[in-house]
Coordinates of C-alpha atoms and ligand atoms in Angstrom, one line a residue:
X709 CA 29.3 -19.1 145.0
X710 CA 30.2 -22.8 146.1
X711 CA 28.0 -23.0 148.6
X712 CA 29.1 -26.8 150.1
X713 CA 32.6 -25.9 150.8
X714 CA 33.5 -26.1 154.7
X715 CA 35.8 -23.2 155.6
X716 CA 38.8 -25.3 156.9
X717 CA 41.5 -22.5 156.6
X718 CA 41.0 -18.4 156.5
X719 CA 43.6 -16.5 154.9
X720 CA 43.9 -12.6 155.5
X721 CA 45.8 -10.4 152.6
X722 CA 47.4 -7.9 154.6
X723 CA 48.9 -6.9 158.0
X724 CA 48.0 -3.3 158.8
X725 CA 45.1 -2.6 161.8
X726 CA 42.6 -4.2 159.8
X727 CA 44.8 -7.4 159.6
X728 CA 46.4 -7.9 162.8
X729 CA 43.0 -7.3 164.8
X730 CA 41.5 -10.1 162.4
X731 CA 44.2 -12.0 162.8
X732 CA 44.1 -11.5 166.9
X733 CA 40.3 -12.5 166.7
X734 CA 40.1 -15.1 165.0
X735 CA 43.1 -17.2 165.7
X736 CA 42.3 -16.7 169.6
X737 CA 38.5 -17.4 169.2
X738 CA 38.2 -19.4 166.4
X739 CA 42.2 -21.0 166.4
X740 CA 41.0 -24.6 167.4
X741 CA 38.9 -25.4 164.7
X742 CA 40.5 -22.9 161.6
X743 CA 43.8 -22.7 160.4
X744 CA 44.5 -19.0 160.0
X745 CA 47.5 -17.7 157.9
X746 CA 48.4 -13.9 157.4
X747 CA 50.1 -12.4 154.6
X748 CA 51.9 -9.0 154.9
X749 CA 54.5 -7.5 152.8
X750 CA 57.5 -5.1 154.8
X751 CA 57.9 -3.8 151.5
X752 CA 54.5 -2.1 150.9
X753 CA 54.1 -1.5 154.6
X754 CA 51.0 -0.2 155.9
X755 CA 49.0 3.2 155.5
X756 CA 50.9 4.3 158.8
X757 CA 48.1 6.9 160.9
X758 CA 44.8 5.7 162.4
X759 CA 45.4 6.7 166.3
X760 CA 42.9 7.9 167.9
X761 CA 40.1 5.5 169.0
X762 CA 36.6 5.8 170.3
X763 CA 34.9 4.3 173.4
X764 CA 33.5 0.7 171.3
X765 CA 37.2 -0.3 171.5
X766 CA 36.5 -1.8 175.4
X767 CA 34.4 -4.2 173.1
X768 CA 36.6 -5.7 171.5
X769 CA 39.4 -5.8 173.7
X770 CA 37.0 -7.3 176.1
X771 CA 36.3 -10.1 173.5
X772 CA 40.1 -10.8 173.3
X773 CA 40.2 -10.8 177.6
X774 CA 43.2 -7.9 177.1
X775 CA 43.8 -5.7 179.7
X776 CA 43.5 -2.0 179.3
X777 CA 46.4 -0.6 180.9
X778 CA 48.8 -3.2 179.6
X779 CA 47.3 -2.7 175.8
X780 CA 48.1 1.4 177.0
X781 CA 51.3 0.9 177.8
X782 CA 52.6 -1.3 175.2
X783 CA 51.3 1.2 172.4
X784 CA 52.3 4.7 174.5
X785 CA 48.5 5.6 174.6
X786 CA 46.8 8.4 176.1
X787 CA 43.2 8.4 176.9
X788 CA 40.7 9.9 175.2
X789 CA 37.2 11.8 176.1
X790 CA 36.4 13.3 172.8
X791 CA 37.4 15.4 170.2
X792 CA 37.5 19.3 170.4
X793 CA 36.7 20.9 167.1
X794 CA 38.1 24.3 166.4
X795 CA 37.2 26.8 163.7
X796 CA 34.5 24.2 162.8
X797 CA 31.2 26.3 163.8
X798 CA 33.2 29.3 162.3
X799 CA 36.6 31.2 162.6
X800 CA 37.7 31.1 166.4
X801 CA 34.4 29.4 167.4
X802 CA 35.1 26.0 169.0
X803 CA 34.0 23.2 170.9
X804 CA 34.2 19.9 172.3
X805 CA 32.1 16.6 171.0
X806 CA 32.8 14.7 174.3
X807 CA 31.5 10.7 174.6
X808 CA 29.8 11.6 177.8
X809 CA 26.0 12.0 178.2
X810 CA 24.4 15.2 178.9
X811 CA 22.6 15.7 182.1
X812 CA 19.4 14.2 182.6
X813 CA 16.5 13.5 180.3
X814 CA 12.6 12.8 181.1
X815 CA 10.3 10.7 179.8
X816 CA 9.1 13.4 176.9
X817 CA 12.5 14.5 176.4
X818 CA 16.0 14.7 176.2
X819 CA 18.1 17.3 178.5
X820 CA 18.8 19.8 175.7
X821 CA 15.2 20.9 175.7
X822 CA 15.7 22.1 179.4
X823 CA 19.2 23.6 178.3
X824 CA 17.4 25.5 176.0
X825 CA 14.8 26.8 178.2
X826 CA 17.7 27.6 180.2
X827 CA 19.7 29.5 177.6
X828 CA 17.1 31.7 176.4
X829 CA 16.7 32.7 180.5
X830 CA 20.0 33.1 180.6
X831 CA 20.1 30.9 183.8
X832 CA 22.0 27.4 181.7
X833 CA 26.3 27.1 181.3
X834 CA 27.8 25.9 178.3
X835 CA 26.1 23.0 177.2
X836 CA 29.3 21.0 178.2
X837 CA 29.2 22.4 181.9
X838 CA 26.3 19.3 182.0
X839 CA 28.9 16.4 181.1
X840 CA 31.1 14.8 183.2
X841 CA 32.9 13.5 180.4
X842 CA 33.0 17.3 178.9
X843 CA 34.3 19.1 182.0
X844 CA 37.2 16.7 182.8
X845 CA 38.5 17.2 178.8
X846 CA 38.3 20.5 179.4
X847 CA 40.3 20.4 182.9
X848 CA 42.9 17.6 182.1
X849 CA 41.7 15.4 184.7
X850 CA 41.4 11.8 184.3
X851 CA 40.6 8.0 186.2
X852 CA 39.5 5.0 186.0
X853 CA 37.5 4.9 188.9
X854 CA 35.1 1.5 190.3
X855 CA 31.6 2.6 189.8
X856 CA 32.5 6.0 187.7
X857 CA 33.6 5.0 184.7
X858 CA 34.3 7.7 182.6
X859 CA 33.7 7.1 178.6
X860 CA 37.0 6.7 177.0
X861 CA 38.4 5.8 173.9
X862 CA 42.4 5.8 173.0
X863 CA 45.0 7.8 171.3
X864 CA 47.5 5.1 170.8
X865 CA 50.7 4.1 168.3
X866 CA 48.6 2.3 165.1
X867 CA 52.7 -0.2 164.4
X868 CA 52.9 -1.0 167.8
X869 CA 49.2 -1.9 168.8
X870 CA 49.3 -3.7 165.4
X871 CA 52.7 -5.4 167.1
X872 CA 50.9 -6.4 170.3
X873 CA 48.1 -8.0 168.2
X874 CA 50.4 -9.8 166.0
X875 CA 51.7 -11.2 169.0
X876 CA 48.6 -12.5 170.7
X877 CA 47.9 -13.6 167.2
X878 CA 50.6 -15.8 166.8
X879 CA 50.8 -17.3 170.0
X880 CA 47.6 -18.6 169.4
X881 CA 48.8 -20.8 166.2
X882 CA 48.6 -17.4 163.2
X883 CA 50.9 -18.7 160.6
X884 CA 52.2 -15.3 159.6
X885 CA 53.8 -15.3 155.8
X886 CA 56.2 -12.5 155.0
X887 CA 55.7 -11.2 151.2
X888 CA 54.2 -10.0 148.5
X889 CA 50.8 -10.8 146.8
X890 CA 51.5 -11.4 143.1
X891 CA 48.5 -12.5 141.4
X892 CA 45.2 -14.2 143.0
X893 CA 43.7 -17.3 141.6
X894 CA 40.2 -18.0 141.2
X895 CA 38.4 -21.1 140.8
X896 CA 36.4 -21.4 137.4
X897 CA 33.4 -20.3 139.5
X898 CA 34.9 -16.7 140.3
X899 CA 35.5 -17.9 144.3
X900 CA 38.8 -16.8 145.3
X901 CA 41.0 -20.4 145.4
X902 CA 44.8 -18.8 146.4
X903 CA 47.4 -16.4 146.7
X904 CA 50.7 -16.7 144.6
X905 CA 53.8 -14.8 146.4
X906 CA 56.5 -12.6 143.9
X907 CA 58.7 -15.3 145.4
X908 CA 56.3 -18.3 143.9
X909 CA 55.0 -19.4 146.9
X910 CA 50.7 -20.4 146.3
X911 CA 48.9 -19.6 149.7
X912 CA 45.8 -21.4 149.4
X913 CA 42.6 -21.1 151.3
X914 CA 38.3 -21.9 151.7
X915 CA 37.6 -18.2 153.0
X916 CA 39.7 -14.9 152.2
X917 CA 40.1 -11.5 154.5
X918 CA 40.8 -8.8 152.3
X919 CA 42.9 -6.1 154.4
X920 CA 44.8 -4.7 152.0
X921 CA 44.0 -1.7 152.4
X922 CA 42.8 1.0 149.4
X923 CA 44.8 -1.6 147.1
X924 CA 41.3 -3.8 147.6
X925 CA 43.5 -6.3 146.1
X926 CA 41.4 -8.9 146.1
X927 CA 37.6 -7.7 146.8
X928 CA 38.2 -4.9 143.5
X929 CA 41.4 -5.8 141.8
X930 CA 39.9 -9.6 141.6
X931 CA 36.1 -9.4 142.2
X932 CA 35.3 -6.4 140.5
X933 CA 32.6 -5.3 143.6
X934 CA 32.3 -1.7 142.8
X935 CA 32.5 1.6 145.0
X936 CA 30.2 4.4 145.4
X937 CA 32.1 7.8 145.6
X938 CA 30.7 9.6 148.4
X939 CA 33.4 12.4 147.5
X940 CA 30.4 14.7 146.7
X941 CA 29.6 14.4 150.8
X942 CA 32.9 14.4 151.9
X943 CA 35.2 15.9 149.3
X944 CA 38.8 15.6 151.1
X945 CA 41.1 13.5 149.7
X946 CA 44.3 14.2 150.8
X947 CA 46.2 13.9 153.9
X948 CA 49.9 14.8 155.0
X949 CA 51.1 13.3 158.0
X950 CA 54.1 13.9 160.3
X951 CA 55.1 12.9 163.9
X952 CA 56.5 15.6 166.3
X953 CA 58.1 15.8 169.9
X954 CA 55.6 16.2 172.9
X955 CA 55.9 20.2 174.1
X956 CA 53.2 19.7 177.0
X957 CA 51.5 17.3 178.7
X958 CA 49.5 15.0 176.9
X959 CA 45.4 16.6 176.3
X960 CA 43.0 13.7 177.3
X961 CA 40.9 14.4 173.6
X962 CA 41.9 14.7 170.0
X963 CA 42.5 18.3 168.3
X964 CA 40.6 18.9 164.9
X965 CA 41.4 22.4 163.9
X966 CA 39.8 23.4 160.4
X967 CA 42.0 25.2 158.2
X968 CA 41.4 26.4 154.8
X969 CA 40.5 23.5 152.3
X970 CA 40.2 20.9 155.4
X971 CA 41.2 20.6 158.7
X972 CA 44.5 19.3 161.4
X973 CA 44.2 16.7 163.5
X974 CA 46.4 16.2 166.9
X975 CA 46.8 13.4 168.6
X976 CA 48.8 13.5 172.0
X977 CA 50.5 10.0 172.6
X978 CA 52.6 9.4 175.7
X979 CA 56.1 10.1 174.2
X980 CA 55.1 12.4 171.0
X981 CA 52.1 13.8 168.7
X982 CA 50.5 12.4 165.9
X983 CA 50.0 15.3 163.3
X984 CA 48.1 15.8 160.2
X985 CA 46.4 17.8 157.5
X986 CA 43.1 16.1 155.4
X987 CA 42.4 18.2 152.7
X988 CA 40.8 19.0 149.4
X989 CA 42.8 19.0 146.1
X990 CA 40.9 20.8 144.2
X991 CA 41.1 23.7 147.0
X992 CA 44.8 23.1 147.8
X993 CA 47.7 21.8 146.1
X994 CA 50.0 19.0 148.0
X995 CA 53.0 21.5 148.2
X996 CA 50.5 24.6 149.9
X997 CA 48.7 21.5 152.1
X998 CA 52.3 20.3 153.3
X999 CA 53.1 24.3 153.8
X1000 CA 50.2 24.7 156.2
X1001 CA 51.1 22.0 158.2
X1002 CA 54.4 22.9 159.0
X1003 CA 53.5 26.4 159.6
X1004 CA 51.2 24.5 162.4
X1005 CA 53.0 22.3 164.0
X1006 CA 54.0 22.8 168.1
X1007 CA 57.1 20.6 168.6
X1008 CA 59.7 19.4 166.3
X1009 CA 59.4 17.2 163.4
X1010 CA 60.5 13.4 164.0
X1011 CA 59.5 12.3 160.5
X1012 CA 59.2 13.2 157.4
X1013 CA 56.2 14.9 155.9
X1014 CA 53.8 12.2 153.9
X1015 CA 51.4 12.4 151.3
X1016 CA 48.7 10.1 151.7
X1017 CA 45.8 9.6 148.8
X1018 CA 42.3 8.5 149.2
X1019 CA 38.6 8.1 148.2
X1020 CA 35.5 8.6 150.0
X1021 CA 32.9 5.9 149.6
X1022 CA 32.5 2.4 150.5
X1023 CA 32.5 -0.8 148.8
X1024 CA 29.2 -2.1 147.2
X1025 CA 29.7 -5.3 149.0
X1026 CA 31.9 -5.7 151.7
X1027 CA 31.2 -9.4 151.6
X1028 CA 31.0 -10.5 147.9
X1029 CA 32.0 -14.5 147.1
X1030 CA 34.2 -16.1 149.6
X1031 CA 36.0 -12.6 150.1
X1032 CA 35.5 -10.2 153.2
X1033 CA 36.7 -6.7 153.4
X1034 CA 37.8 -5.1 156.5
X1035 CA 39.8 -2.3 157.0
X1036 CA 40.0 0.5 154.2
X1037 CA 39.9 -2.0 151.6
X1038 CA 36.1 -2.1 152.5
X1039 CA 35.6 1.9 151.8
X1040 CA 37.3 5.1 154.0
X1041 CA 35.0 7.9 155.1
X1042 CA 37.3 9.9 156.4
X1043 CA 38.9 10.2 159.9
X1044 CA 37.0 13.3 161.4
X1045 CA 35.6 11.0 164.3
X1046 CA 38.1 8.2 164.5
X1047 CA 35.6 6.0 163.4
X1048 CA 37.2 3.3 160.6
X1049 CA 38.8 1.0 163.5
X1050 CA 35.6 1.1 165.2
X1051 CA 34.0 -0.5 161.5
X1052 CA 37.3 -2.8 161.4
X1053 CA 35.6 -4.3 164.6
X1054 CA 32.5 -3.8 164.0
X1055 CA 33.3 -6.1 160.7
X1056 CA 35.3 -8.8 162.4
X1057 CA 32.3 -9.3 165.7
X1058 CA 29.8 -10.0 162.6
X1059 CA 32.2 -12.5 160.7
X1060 CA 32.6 -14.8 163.9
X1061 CA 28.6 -14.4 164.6
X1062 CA 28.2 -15.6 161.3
X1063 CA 31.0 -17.5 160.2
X1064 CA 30.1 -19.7 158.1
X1065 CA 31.9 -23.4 159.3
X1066 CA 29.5 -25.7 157.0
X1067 CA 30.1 -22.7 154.0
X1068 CA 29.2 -19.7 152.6
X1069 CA 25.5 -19.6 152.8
X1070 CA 24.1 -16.6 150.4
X1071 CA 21.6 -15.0 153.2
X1072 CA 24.4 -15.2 155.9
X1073 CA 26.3 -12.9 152.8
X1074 CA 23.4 -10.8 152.4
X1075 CA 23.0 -9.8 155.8
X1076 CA 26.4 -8.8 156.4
X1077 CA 26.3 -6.7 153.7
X1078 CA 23.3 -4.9 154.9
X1079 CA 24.1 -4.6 158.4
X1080 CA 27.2 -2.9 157.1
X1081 CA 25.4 -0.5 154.8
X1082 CA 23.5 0.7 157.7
X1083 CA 26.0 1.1 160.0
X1084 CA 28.3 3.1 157.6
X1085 CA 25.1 5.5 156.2
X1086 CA 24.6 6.4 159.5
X1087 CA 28.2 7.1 160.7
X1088 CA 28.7 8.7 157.4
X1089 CA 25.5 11.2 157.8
X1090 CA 27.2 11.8 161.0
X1091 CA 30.2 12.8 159.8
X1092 CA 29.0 15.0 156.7
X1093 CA 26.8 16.8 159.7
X1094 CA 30.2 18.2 160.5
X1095 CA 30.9 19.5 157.4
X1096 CA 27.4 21.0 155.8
X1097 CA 26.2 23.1 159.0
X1098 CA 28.8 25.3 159.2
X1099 CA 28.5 29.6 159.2
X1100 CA 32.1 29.4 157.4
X1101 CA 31.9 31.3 154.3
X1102 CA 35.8 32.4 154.2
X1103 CA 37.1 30.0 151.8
X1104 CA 35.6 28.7 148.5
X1105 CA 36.1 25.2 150.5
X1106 CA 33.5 26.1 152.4
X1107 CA 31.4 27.8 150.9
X1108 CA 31.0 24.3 149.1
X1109 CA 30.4 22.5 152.0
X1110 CA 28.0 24.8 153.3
X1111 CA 25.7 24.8 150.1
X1112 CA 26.2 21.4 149.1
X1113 CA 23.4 19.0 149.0
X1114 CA 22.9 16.5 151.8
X1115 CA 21.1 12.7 152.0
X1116 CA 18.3 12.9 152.4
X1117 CA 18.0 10.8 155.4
X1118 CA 20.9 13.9 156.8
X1119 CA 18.3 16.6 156.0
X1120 CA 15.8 15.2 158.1
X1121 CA 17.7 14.9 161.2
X1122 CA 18.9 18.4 160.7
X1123 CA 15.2 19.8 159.9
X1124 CA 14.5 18.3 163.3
X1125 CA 16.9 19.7 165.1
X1126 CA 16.5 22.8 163.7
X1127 CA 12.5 23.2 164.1
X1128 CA 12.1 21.6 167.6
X1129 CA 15.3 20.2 169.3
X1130 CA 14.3 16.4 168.7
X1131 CA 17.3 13.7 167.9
X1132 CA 16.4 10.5 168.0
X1133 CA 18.8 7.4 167.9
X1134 CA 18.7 4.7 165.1
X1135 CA 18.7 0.9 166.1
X1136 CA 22.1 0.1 166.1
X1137 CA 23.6 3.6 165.3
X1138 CA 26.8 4.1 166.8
X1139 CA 26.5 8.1 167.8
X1140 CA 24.0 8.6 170.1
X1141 CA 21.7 11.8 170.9
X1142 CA 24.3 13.5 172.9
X1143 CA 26.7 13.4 170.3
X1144 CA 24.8 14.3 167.6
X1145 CA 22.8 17.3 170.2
X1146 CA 26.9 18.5 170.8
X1147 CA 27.8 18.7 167.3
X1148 CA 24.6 20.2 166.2
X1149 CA 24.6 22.7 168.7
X1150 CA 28.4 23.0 168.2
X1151 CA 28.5 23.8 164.7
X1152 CA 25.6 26.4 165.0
X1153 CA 22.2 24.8 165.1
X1154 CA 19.7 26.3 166.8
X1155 CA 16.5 24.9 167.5
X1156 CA 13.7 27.3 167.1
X1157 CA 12.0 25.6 169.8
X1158 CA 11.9 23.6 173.0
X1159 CA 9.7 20.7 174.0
X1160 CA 6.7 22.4 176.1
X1161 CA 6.7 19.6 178.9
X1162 CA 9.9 22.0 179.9
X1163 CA 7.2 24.4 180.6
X1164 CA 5.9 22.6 183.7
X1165 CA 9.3 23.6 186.1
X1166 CA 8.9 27.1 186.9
X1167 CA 11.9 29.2 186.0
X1168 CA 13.0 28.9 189.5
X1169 CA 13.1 25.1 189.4
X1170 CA 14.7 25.0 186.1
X1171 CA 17.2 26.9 187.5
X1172 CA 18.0 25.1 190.3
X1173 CA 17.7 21.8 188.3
X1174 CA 20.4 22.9 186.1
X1175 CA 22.1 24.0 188.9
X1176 CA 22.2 20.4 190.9
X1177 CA 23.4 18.6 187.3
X1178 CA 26.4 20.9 187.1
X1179 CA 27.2 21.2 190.5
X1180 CA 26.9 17.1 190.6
X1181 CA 29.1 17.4 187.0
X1182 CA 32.1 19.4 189.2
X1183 CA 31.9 17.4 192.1
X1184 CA 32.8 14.2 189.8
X1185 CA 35.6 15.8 188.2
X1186 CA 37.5 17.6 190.9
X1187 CA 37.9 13.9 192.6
X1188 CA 40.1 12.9 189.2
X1189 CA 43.6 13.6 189.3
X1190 CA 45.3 15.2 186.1
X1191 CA 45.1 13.0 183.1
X1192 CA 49.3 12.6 183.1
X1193 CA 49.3 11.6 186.7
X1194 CA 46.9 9.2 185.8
X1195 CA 48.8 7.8 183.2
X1196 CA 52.0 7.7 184.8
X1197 CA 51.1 5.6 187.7
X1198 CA 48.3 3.0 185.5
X1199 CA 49.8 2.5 182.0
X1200 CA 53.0 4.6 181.8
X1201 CA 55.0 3.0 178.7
X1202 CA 58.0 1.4 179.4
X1203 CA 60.2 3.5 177.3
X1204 CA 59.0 6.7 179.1
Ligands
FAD1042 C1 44.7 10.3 156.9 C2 44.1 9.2 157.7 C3 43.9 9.3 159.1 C4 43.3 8.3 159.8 N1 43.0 8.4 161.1 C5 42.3 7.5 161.7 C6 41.9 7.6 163.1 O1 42.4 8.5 163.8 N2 41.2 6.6 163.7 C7 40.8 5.5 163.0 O2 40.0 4.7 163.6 N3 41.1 5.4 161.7 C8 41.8 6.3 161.1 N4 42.2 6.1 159.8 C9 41.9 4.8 159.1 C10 43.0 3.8 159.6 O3 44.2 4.3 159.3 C11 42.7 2.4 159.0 O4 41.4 2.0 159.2 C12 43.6 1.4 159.7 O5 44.9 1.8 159.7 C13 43.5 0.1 158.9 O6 44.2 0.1 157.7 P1 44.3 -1.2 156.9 O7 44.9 -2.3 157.8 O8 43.0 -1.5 156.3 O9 45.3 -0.8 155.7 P2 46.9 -0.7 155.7 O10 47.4 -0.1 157.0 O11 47.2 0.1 154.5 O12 47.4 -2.1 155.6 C14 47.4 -2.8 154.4 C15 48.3 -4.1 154.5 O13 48.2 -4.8 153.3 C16 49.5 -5.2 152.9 N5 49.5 -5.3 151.4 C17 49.0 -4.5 150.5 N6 49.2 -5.0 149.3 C18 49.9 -6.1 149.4 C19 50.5 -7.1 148.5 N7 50.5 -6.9 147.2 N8 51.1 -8.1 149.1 C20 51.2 -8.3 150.4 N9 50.7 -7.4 151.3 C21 50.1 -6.3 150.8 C22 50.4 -4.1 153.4 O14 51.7 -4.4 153.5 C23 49.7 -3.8 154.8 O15 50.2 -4.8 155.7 C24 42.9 7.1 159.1 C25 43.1 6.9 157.7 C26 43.7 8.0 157.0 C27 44.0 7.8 155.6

């Protein structure tokens, strides 16, 4: 690594999410004292899905002082409280992971020990009854309110909030270059020194943005970094998607419905739905996986069917020479919970903490890399969670997933769970207890226990403790009106 080179002038490979929120970021925060070109190819296009969002979005839209309802209504997004999982636990068992807290912890606990104590009295509601987040899903009703914020993410149009970036991105000084990446040159050292266009144009540059999606052009094709398959965890790898007309108001959470070899995704925009099928391969041919999804479809088709490929597994170093990967160039866990823009982020706020003006220096390289390894084992332990505890046994899918070995570090949080309710949060984790206390409880975990400070409250108090949370929980939600009215009158999109 040249370690004396100042970084004068960043060039990103690639224009999809990954690119145009780099490009946004840094040529608004960093524009005065970088030169920042993109590179994009029409041709090749970009992977196309990647629409629904979760709550750390606010972040960076906050970082880039854009305004929520205008970023709605230029992408025709919905909002979103979480995502309701159906057929997950088991065959017509559902539920709803919603990014609301549950009611109210103590010091000794968290609130599901009291839900438990509840349950086995038979005085507690569905877990969810205790969530104001939860209850307003589950009721359609929606605002953004002073003071009562409700947790939201997006459902929004992936081209057109990639538009709205490129935008911002070029009115603050992006040079955007159409084309397409030929070869990349390397300096005799191994840094990356240049792009060369099909049409012989030589793009060079001090610090390279790889978001080129699974090509990894330059962070594999060039640097050789090296992937670890996590296809053993999370074995789809298969998708088919396809965009249909709207047949009913728009739900204010995503749909994952599990199907055979996999599971469906929908995702209510304002003016249609984003469809799709992830599947297995090995458990489902394309033609059978493209059948299922058209047998499950509610409105009309406004595109094709398409077959999309991928891996599961993440780079071994996102940031390897003078090349950073962001996006799914980087490594793709899979889209269960909408959480690969969240990394794309999550990548770019740690490349302008540390970016490295004077030049690359090898600890500031090392760090990235292992704050990114610990956010993605994490979020990846997370999402596997989804797929081991399961009481499915219908298909030989899973009946893999169910007997299939977990991390270790996966295992533990389960064990815990399972022998005494605990969850504890990681530093830094992204999902917190009441997310991972929803989806355990969700997909059939049952702790065999409760925390025995519950045991001070009589049943009588418990009772009416419980009682006050969801009674407070109702009395939020029925002031909200319905998620569409909401919409119409704070971020309705102009085409509507
Ligand atoms: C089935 C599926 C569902 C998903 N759902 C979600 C979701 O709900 N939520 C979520 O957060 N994420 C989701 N994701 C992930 C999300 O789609 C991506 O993280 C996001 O779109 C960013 O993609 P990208 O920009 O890295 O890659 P791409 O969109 O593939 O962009 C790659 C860019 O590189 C350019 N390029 C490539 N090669 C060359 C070349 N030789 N020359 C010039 N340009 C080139 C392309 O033209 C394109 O502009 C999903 C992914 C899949 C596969």
């Amino acid at each position: 690594m040249n370690e004396a080179q100042r970084i004068k002038k960043v060039v990103i490979a690639g224009g999809g999410t990954a690119g145009w929120m780099t490009g946004a970021a840094l040529a608004k925060l960093m524009g005065k004292s970088i030169e920042v070109v993109l590179v994009e190819s029409d041709e090749i296009g970009t992977v196309g899905v990647g629409e629904a969002t979760i709550p750390t979005l606010h972040i960076f839209h906050r970082l880039l002082g854009l305004k929520e309802a205008e970023v709605m209504a230029a992408t025709n997004a919905t909002f979103k409280l979480g995502i309701a999982f159906e057929n997950w636990h088991d065959v017509h068992k559902n539920y709803l992971h919603s990014f609301g807290y549950l009611g109210k912890d103590c010091w000794a606990c968290g609130f599901q020990h009291f839900w438990l104590k509840g349950q086995q009295r038979g005085i507690a509601a569905d877990i969810g009854d205790y969530c104001v987040e939860h209850l307003a899903a589950r009721q359609g009703r929606f605002a953004v309110l002073p003071n009562q914020d409700l947790n939201h993410a997006y459902h929004m149009d992936a081209s057109l909030y990639a538009n709205y970036l490129r935008n911002i991105a070029q009115q603050h000084g992006l040079n955007r270059i159409e084309g397409k990446i030929a070869r990349v040159k390397q300096h005799d050292h191994g840094d990356i020194s240049g792009l060369v266009l099909q049409d012989g144009q030589h793009i060079d540059g001090d610090l390279f943005i790889d978001c080129t999606g699974f090509r990894a052009l330059l962070i594999e094709q060039t640097l050789n970094t090296g992937f670890d398959d996590w296809s053993h965890w999370l074995p789809c790898d298969s998708a088919i998607a396809v965009q249909t007309k709207s047949v009913a108001p728009p739900l204010a959470y995503t749909r994952s419905i599990a199907r055979q070899a996999g599971w469906q995704w929908r995702i209510p925009l304002q003016n249609r739905v984003g469809n799709g099928l992830v599947y297995c391969s090995k458990y489902l041919s394309d033609a059978d996986a493209r059948q299922t999804l058209v047998d499950n479809l509610e409105g009309d088709m406004l595109t094709e069917p398409r077959l999309i490929k991928f891996r599961t597994g993440t780079r071994r170093k996102h940031w390897q020479k003078n090349c950073i990967a962001i996006g799914l160039s980087s490594g793709f866990l899979e889209p269960l919970e909408s959480t690969s823009i969240h990394l794309i982020q999550r990548s770019i706020i740690r490349l302008l903490q540390m970016f490295p003006a004077q030049g690359i220096q090898s600890a500031d390289v090392a760090e990235f890399n292992r704050q990114t390894e610990i956010e993605l084992l994490n979020i990846r332990d997370f999402i596997i969670l989804h797929y081991k505890v399961t009481e499915r046994t219908d298909t030989p899918f899973w009946r893999y997933c169910r007997s299939m070995q977990v991390p270790d570090s996966l295992a533990h949080r389960i064990a815990l769970f399972q022998q005494s309710g605990k969850v504890y949060k990681f530093a830094q984790e992204l999902f917190g207890e009441s997310s991972w206390i929803q989806v355990m409880l969700g997909q059939g975990l049952q702790p065999a226990q409760y925390h025995p400070i519950v045991d001070a409250m009589s049943d009588d108090e418990l009772a009416s403790f419980l009682q006050q949370i969801q009674s407070n929980v109702q009395r939020s939600v029925a002031k909200y009106p319905s998620h569409q009215d909401f919409i119409r009158h704070y971020c309705q999109a102009v085409a509507n």
